[in-house]
Amino acid sequence: MGVDFIRKRGFEAVGKPLASSPEEQNILQYQKADALTRKVIAIIGDFQKLNIRKVMIYCNSLSAAIDLELVRQKCSGTNIVTPLQVYRNLASRYRRLMIWAANGRCLETIEKILYENNPAIQIIGVSLLPVINAIENLDRPEAIVDKFNLAGLVLKGFNPEGLVLGCTHLPYLREKLEEELSVPVIDPAEGMLWDPVFAD
């Protein structure tokens, strides 16, 4: 999905998945985060041998699970961007946000970034791994939104100013969500692409 996203915007891209399914990714993130960090370092090392010096870690939950500081230290000379960098900017622009993520670890990390940058922000968050699986299966967006009552998850009493798609699978549903919701749907992927660390 990350490679498709970048290519559609006119850039060249190569990709390397770290797991074969959302369930495997979830297990790695919760039970083998150190091994996952080493795997990311090795992949970036392979990219460096090919003189690829810009890396987008497209996955929110992967970015939340690995030791990003260690990755940056071991992979110096490569510009690395993740969705987590985008959330710092969101914090100053909103007072109330609804966040959807693939798992609780990712949701916690996004919330922490938002609260660190705006202690007054109000957040309601949900983790949606079964929805991510449905997207992996390429179920129709309308069917997924209906099956999981996703429009109903945006709480009317809370009145969020935006819905943050805290998993890079979720833009698959964006068009259908925008039809059904009265709040902006925020996709951090665009912010990653134009982040100064990555765009230079």
XYZ file of C-alpha atoms in Angstrom, residues 95-98 122 124 154-162 182-183:
17
model
C -9.158 20.195 20.280
C -11.098 16.917 19.908
C -10.091 13.954 17.753
C -11.324 10.435 17.134
C -9.540 15.388 23.988
C -11.425 8.925 21.861
C -17.650 8.351 15.440
C -19.495 9.409 18.576
C -22.024 12.164 18.008
C -22.036 13.233 21.664
C -18.278 13.709 21.562
C -18.458 15.780 18.348
C -14.865 15.232 17.173
C -13.309 17.827 14.894
C -11.725 15.067 12.832
C -19.796 15.013 8.773
C -16.228 15.430 10.101
